[in-house]
Amino acid sequence: GESVGLHLPTLSVQEGDNSIINCAYSNSASDYFIWYKQESGKGPQFIIDIRSNMDKRQGQRVTVLLNKTVKHLSLQIAATQPGDSAVYFCAENIGDSNYQLIWGAGTKLIIKP
Amino acid sequence: DGGITQSPKYLFRKEGQNVTLSCEQNLNHDAMYWYRQDPGQGLRLIYYSQIVNDFQKGDIAEGYSVSREKKESFPLTVTSAQKNPTAFYLCASSISSYSSYNEQFFGPGTRLTVL
């Protein structure tokens, strides 16, 4: 079964506020994590990634935090905009011989005007 | 302009027919993947290929078949044995699956509807 899961299936955020999307993983051997954004009817797009030797990584308006102690990953989106409405997936690479990505169920982010 | 293309965007099939979904990439990636996505759900791996002329079953391979005769192409056939084929199908590629840092790039998807 999947080792990655999400705490909230839907998240509603006021436009301009910060969004925090959470993800839990269970495999301590995971060494690489990715966040993807999927807009309706489209394929997922890469947002940001982080390796297990890091705690934090920042991109443009996005920050990913990794807490290996509690096996928790989060995506923070600053100043949320209407264009941020999408489903967000976390994925982990458990570092086995196949190096496959294990996908979480996704969180739908809704922006309130 | 590099990327992954999938065709067609929408596909309708009569029950009992086989149908083939196209996936082409010009990123020179070794690894390619097929996922299935049902409404409101995550991605489930159907098949993947780490190199030309080689492919492995994913979590839900039953009722599907693939080929990898060329590096840039990884077509997926949905056979009549697939009991519930209506879904959104996503193709992806990555530089290599023999690496931990394995970002996957996705195509736009094909929505298959069985009538």
mmCIF file of C-alpha atoms in Angstrom:
data_model
loop_
_atom_site.group_PDB
_atom_site.id
_atom_site.type_symbol
_atom_site.label_atom_id
_atom_site.label_comp_id
_atom_site.label_asym_id
_atom_site.label_seq_id
_atom_site.Cartn_x
_atom_site.Cartn_y
_atom_site.Cartn_z
ATOM 1 C CA GLY A 1 0.000 0.000 0.000
ATOM 2 C CA GLU A 2 0.934 3.622 -0.164
ATOM 3 C CA SER A 3 3.123 5.035 2.543
ATOM 4 C CA VAL A 4 2.303 8.643 1.782
ATOM 5 C CA GLY A 5 -0.920 10.216 2.949
ATOM 6 C CA LEU A 6 -2.427 13.633 3.417
ATOM 7 C CA HIS A 7 -4.095 15.064 6.487
ATOM 8 C CA LEU A 8 -6.778 17.104 4.689
ATOM 9 C CA PRO A 9 -8.477 16.234 1.424
ATOM 10 C CA THR A 10 -9.749 19.810 0.897
ATOM 11 C CA LEU A 11 -8.293 23.095 2.066
ATOM 12 C CA SER A 12 -10.060 26.454 1.700
ATOM 13 C CA VAL A 13 -7.933 29.566 1.982
ATOM 14 C CA GLN A 14 -8.707 33.252 1.651
ATOM 15 C CA GLU A 15 -7.021 34.928 -1.286
ATOM 16 C CA GLY A 16 -3.842 36.613 -0.089
ATOM 17 C CA ASP A 17 -3.397 34.360 2.921
ATOM 18 C CA ASN A 18 -0.730 31.695 3.211
ATOM 19 C CA SER A 19 -1.604 28.059 2.517
ATOM 20 C CA ILE A 20 -0.104 25.061 4.249
ATOM 21 C CA ILE A 21 -0.619 21.618 2.791
ATOM 22 C CA ASN A 22 0.544 18.662 4.827
ATOM 23 C CA CYS A 23 1.744 15.193 3.970
ATOM 24 C CA ALA A 24 2.730 12.257 6.153
ATOM 25 C CA TYR A 25 4.979 9.435 5.088
ATOM 26 C CA SER A 26 5.785 6.198 6.817
ATOM 27 C CA ASN A 27 8.978 4.950 5.196
ATOM 28 C CA SER A 28 12.060 6.194 6.983
ATOM 29 C CA ALA A 29 14.177 5.087 4.014
ATOM 30 C CA SER A 30 12.598 7.715 1.762
ATOM 31 C CA ASP A 31 15.283 10.094 0.576
ATOM 32 C CA TYR A 32 13.576 12.353 -1.923
ATOM 33 C CA PHE A 33 10.242 14.144 -1.897
ATOM 34 C CA ILE A 34 8.387 16.101 -4.541
ATOM 35 C CA TRP A 35 5.336 18.331 -4.568
ATOM 36 C CA TYR A 36 3.206 18.455 -7.693
ATOM 37 C CA LYS A 37 0.320 20.717 -8.659
ATOM 38 C CA GLN A 38 -2.484 19.392 -10.830
ATOM 39 C CA GLU A 39 -5.018 21.730 -12.360
ATOM 40 C CA SER A 40 -8.343 20.341 -13.490
ATOM 41 C CA GLY A 41 -8.048 18.199 -16.605
ATOM 42 C CA LYS A 42 -4.267 18.564 -16.840
ATOM 43 C CA GLY A 43 -1.222 16.536 -15.959
ATOM 44 C CA PRO A 44 0.653 17.186 -12.698
ATOM 45 C CA GLN A 45 3.322 19.875 -12.752
ATOM 46 C CA PHE A 46 6.455 19.861 -10.642
ATOM 47 C CA ILE A 47 6.491 22.562 -7.959
ATOM 48 C CA ILE A 48 9.423 21.868 -5.704
ATOM 49 C CA ASP A 49 11.470 18.988 -4.366
ATOM 50 C CA ILE A 50 13.614 18.294 -1.343
ATOM 51 C CA ARG A 51 16.222 15.717 -0.474
ATOM 52 C CA SER A 52 16.320 13.997 2.870
ATOM 53 C CA ASN A 53 19.550 15.747 3.873
ATOM 54 C CA MET A 54 17.655 19.057 3.951
ATOM 55 C CA ASP A 55 14.997 20.465 6.293
ATOM 56 C CA LYS A 56 13.768 23.314 4.178
ATOM 57 C CA ARG A 57 13.830 24.466 0.603
ATOM 58 C CA GLN A 58 12.379 27.615 -0.882
ATOM 59 C CA GLY A 59 11.155 28.448 -4.332
ATOM 60 C CA GLN A 60 9.137 31.268 -5.744
ATOM 61 C CA ARG A 61 6.297 31.787 -3.219
ATOM 62 C CA VAL A 62 6.609 28.170 -2.105
ATOM 63 C CA THR A 63 8.506 26.532 0.719
ATOM 64 C CA VAL A 64 8.789 22.851 1.492
ATOM 65 C CA LEU A 65 9.574 21.712 5.009
ATOM 66 C CA LEU A 66 10.734 18.232 5.881
ATOM 67 C CA ASN A 67 10.600 16.851 9.400
ATOM 68 C CA LYS A 68 12.214 13.439 9.349
ATOM 69 C CA THR A 69 11.686 12.889 13.062
ATOM 70 C CA VAL A 70 7.918 12.707 12.637
ATOM 71 C CA LYS A 71 7.979 11.795 8.946
ATOM 72 C CA HIS A 72 6.115 14.898 7.895
ATOM 73 C CA LEU A 73 6.295 17.043 4.798
ATOM 74 C CA SER A 74 4.556 20.347 4.191
ATOM 75 C CA LEU A 75 4.119 22.767 1.338
ATOM 76 C CA GLN A 76 3.668 26.417 2.163
ATOM 77 C CA ILE A 77 2.312 28.790 -0.458
ATOM 78 C CA ALA A 78 2.707 32.473 0.329
ATOM 79 C CA ALA A 79 0.064 35.056 -0.607
ATOM 80 C CA THR A 80 -2.252 32.524 -2.191
ATOM 81 C CA GLN A 81 -3.684 33.554 -5.543
ATOM 82 C CA PRO A 82 -6.677 32.284 -7.558
ATOM 83 C CA GLY A 83 -4.239 30.534 -9.911
ATOM 84 C CA ASP A 84 -3.105 28.377 -7.022
ATOM 85 C CA SER A 85 -6.429 26.524 -7.052
ATOM 86 C CA ALA A 86 -5.541 22.921 -7.837
ATOM 87 C CA VAL A 87 -4.951 19.524 -6.321
ATOM 88 C CA TYR A 88 -1.558 19.182 -4.696
ATOM 89 C CA PHE A 89 0.198 15.833 -4.470
ATOM 90 C CA CYS A 90 3.225 14.861 -2.485
ATOM 91 C CA ALA A 91 5.339 11.973 -3.701
ATOM 92 C CA GLU A 92 8.254 10.172 -2.135
ATOM 93 C CA ASN A 93 11.056 8.067 -3.479
ATOM 94 C CA ILE A 94 11.726 5.242 -1.093
ATOM 95 C CA GLY A 95 15.125 4.576 -2.558
ATOM 96 C CA ASP A 96 14.580 0.932 -3.427
ATOM 97 C CA SER A 97 16.001 -0.681 -6.528
ATOM 98 C CA ASN A 98 13.186 0.573 -8.699
ATOM 99 C CA TYR A 99 13.295 4.141 -7.449
ATOM 100 C CA GLN A 100 9.605 4.529 -7.991
ATOM 101 C CA LEU A 101 7.620 7.456 -6.719
ATOM 102 C CA ILE A 102 4.949 6.675 -4.133
ATOM 103 C CA TRP A 103 2.056 9.105 -4.438
ATOM 104 C CA GLY A 104 -0.195 10.584 -1.808
ATOM 105 C CA ALA A 105 -3.940 10.925 -2.308
ATOM 106 C CA GLY A 106 -3.840 14.686 -2.944
ATOM 107 C CA THR A 107 -5.250 17.827 -1.318
ATOM 108 C CA LYS A 108 -7.614 20.104 -3.164
ATOM 109 C CA LEU A 109 -6.838 23.764 -2.519
ATOM 110 C CA ILE A 110 -9.771 26.160 -2.886
ATOM 111 C CA ILE A 111 -9.183 29.911 -2.934
ATOM 112 C CA LYS A 112 -11.932 32.076 -1.499
ATOM 113 C CA PRO A 113 -12.199 35.599 -2.964
ATOM 114 C CA ASP B 1 10.265 22.805 -27.411
ATOM 115 C CA GLY B 2 10.805 19.674 -25.347
ATOM 116 C CA GLY B 3 8.093 17.794 -23.563
ATOM 117 C CA ILE B 4 5.686 14.916 -23.434
ATOM 118 C CA THR B 5 2.713 14.609 -25.729
ATOM 119 C CA GLN B 6 -0.275 12.362 -25.351
ATOM 120 C CA SER B 7 -2.923 11.760 -27.917
ATOM 121 C CA PRO B 8 -5.783 11.928 -28.221
ATOM 122 C CA LYS B 9 -6.958 14.227 -25.423
ATOM 123 C CA TYR B 10 -10.387 12.584 -25.352
ATOM 124 C CA LEU B 11 -11.115 9.040 -26.439
ATOM 125 C CA PHE B 12 -14.346 7.118 -26.582
ATOM 126 C CA ARG B 13 -14.479 3.377 -26.865
ATOM 127 C CA LYS B 14 -17.194 0.827 -27.131
ATOM 128 C CA GLU B 15 -17.250 -1.881 -24.548
ATOM 129 C CA GLY B 16 -15.242 -4.913 -25.649
ATOM 130 C CA GLN B 17 -12.829 -2.984 -27.870
ATOM 131 C CA ASN B 18 -9.115 -2.557 -27.379
ATOM 132 C CA VAL B 19 -7.743 0.968 -27.620
ATOM 133 C CA THR B 20 -4.192 2.321 -27.709
ATOM 134 C CA LEU B 21 -3.128 5.570 -26.058
ATOM 135 C CA SER B 22 -0.093 7.332 -27.448
ATOM 136 C CA CYS B 23 2.754 8.841 -25.426
ATOM 137 C CA GLU B 24 5.803 10.491 -26.978
ATOM 138 C CA GLN B 25 8.673 12.370 -25.329
ATOM 139 C CA ASN B 26 11.563 14.312 -26.813
ATOM 140 C CA LEU B 27 13.381 14.863 -23.525
ATOM 141 C CA ASN B 28 15.789 11.980 -24.145
ATOM 142 C CA HIS B 29 14.576 10.365 -20.941
ATOM 143 C CA ASP B 30 15.287 6.702 -20.310
ATOM 144 C CA ALA B 31 12.319 5.983 -18.047
ATOM 145 C CA MET B 32 8.652 6.264 -18.899
ATOM 146 C CA TYR B 33 5.497 5.593 -16.883
ATOM 147 C CA TRP B 34 1.762 5.164 -17.248
ATOM 148 C CA TYR B 35 -0.641 6.151 -14.486
ATOM 149 C CA ARG B 36 -4.357 5.905 -14.098
ATOM 150 C CA GLN B 37 -6.330 8.564 -12.228
ATOM 151 C CA ASP B 38 -9.978 8.204 -11.250
ATOM 152 C CA PRO B 39 -12.106 11.234 -10.288
ATOM 153 C CA GLY B 40 -11.030 12.751 -6.988
ATOM 154 C CA GLN B 41 -8.280 10.183 -6.579
ATOM 155 C CA GLY B 42 -4.519 10.029 -6.725
ATOM 156 C CA LEU B 43 -2.254 8.390 -9.281
ATOM 157 C CA ARG B 44 -1.898 4.638 -9.608
ATOM 158 C CA LEU B 45 0.963 3.121 -11.546
ATOM 159 C CA ILE B 46 0.002 0.826 -14.423
ATOM 160 C CA TYR B 47 3.335 0.064 -16.120
ATOM 161 C CA TYR B 48 6.783 1.561 -16.255
ATOM 162 C CA SER B 49 9.805 1.172 -18.458
ATOM 163 C CA GLN B 50 13.342 1.870 -17.332
ATOM 164 C CA ILE B 51 14.936 1.354 -20.725
ATOM 165 C CA VAL B 52 14.072 0.503 -24.306
ATOM 166 C CA ASN B 53 12.709 -3.021 -24.852
ATOM 167 C CA ASP B 54 12.070 -3.461 -21.144
ATOM 168 C CA PHE B 55 9.040 -2.752 -18.978
ATOM 169 C CA GLN B 56 7.567 -3.834 -15.646
ATOM 170 C CA LYS B 57 4.103 -4.089 -14.197
ATOM 171 C CA GLY B 58 2.973 -1.489 -11.745
ATOM 172 C CA ASP B 59 0.247 -1.780 -9.139
ATOM 173 C CA ILE B 60 -2.718 -2.157 -11.516
ATOM 174 C CA ALA B 61 -1.378 -3.772 -14.711
ATOM 175 C CA GLU B 62 -4.243 -6.220 -15.252
ATOM 176 C CA GLY B 63 -6.133 -5.476 -18.463
ATOM 177 C CA TYR B 64 -3.372 -3.270 -19.860
ATOM 178 C CA SER B 65 -0.368 -3.856 -22.101
ATOM 179 C CA VAL B 66 2.567 -1.711 -23.206
ATOM 180 C CA SER B 67 5.540 -1.754 -25.547
ATOM 181 C CA ARG B 68 8.800 0.179 -25.586
ATOM 182 C CA GLU B 69 10.345 -0.299 -28.986
ATOM 183 C CA LYS B 70 11.736 3.220 -29.139
ATOM 184 C CA LYS B 71 13.175 5.436 -26.444
ATOM 185 C CA GLU B 72 10.749 8.255 -27.171
ATOM 186 C CA SER B 73 7.542 6.204 -27.353
ATOM 187 C CA PHE B 74 5.605 4.217 -24.752
ATOM 188 C CA PRO B 75 2.093 3.359 -26.001
ATOM 189 C CA LEU B 76 -0.496 1.902 -23.644
ATOM 190 C CA THR B 77 -3.184 -0.506 -24.837
ATOM 191 C CA VAL B 78 -6.333 -0.775 -22.787
ATOM 192 C CA THR B 79 -7.707 -4.214 -23.548
ATOM 193 C CA SER B 80 -11.231 -5.551 -23.296
ATOM 194 C CA ALA B 81 -10.061 -7.446 -20.207
ATOM 195 C CA GLN B 82 -9.925 -4.185 -18.245
ATOM 196 C CA LYS B 83 -13.249 -4.202 -16.416
ATOM 197 C CA ASN B 84 -13.500 -0.520 -15.619
ATOM 198 C CA PRO B 85 -11.391 1.396 -18.134
ATOM 199 C CA THR B 86 -13.075 4.803 -17.934
ATOM 200 C CA ALA B 87 -10.452 7.069 -16.368
ATOM 201 C CA PHE B 88 -7.868 9.783 -16.940
ATOM 202 C CA TYR B 89 -4.573 8.306 -18.162
ATOM 203 C CA LEU B 90 -1.301 10.094 -17.556
ATOM 204 C CA CYS B 91 2.058 9.373 -19.113
ATOM 205 C CA ALA B 92 5.289 10.545 -17.512
ATOM 206 C CA SER B 93 9.012 10.303 -18.082
ATOM 207 C CA SER B 94 12.147 10.793 -16.038
ATOM 208 C CA ILE B 95 15.824 10.975 -16.879
ATOM 209 C CA SER B 96 16.403 7.586 -15.339
ATOM 210 C CA SER B 97 14.633 5.452 -12.807
ATOM 211 C CA TYR B 98 18.021 4.269 -11.526
ATOM 212 C CA SER B 99 18.332 7.368 -9.428
ATOM 213 C CA SER B 100 16.821 8.464 -6.173
ATOM 214 C CA TYR B 101 16.281 11.988 -7.478
ATOM 215 C CA ASN B 102 13.683 10.997 -9.941
ATOM 216 C CA GLU B 103 11.507 13.936 -10.910
ATOM 217 C CA GLN B 104 8.850 12.828 -13.326
ATOM 218 C CA PHE B 105 7.534 15.036 -16.112
ATOM 219 C CA PHE B 106 3.930 14.542 -17.140
ATOM 220 C CA GLY B 107 1.996 14.765 -20.349
ATOM 221 C CA PRO B 108 -1.426 16.478 -20.584
ATOM 222 C CA GLY B 109 -3.334 13.208 -20.175
ATOM 223 C CA THR B 110 -5.940 11.277 -22.152
ATOM 224 C CA ARG B 111 -9.475 10.964 -20.856
ATOM 225 C CA LEU B 112 -10.891 7.592 -21.879
ATOM 226 C CA THR B 113 -14.622 6.975 -21.735
ATOM 227 C CA VAL B 114 -16.155 3.583 -22.394
ATOM 228 C CA LEU B 115 -19.646 3.799 -23.842
#
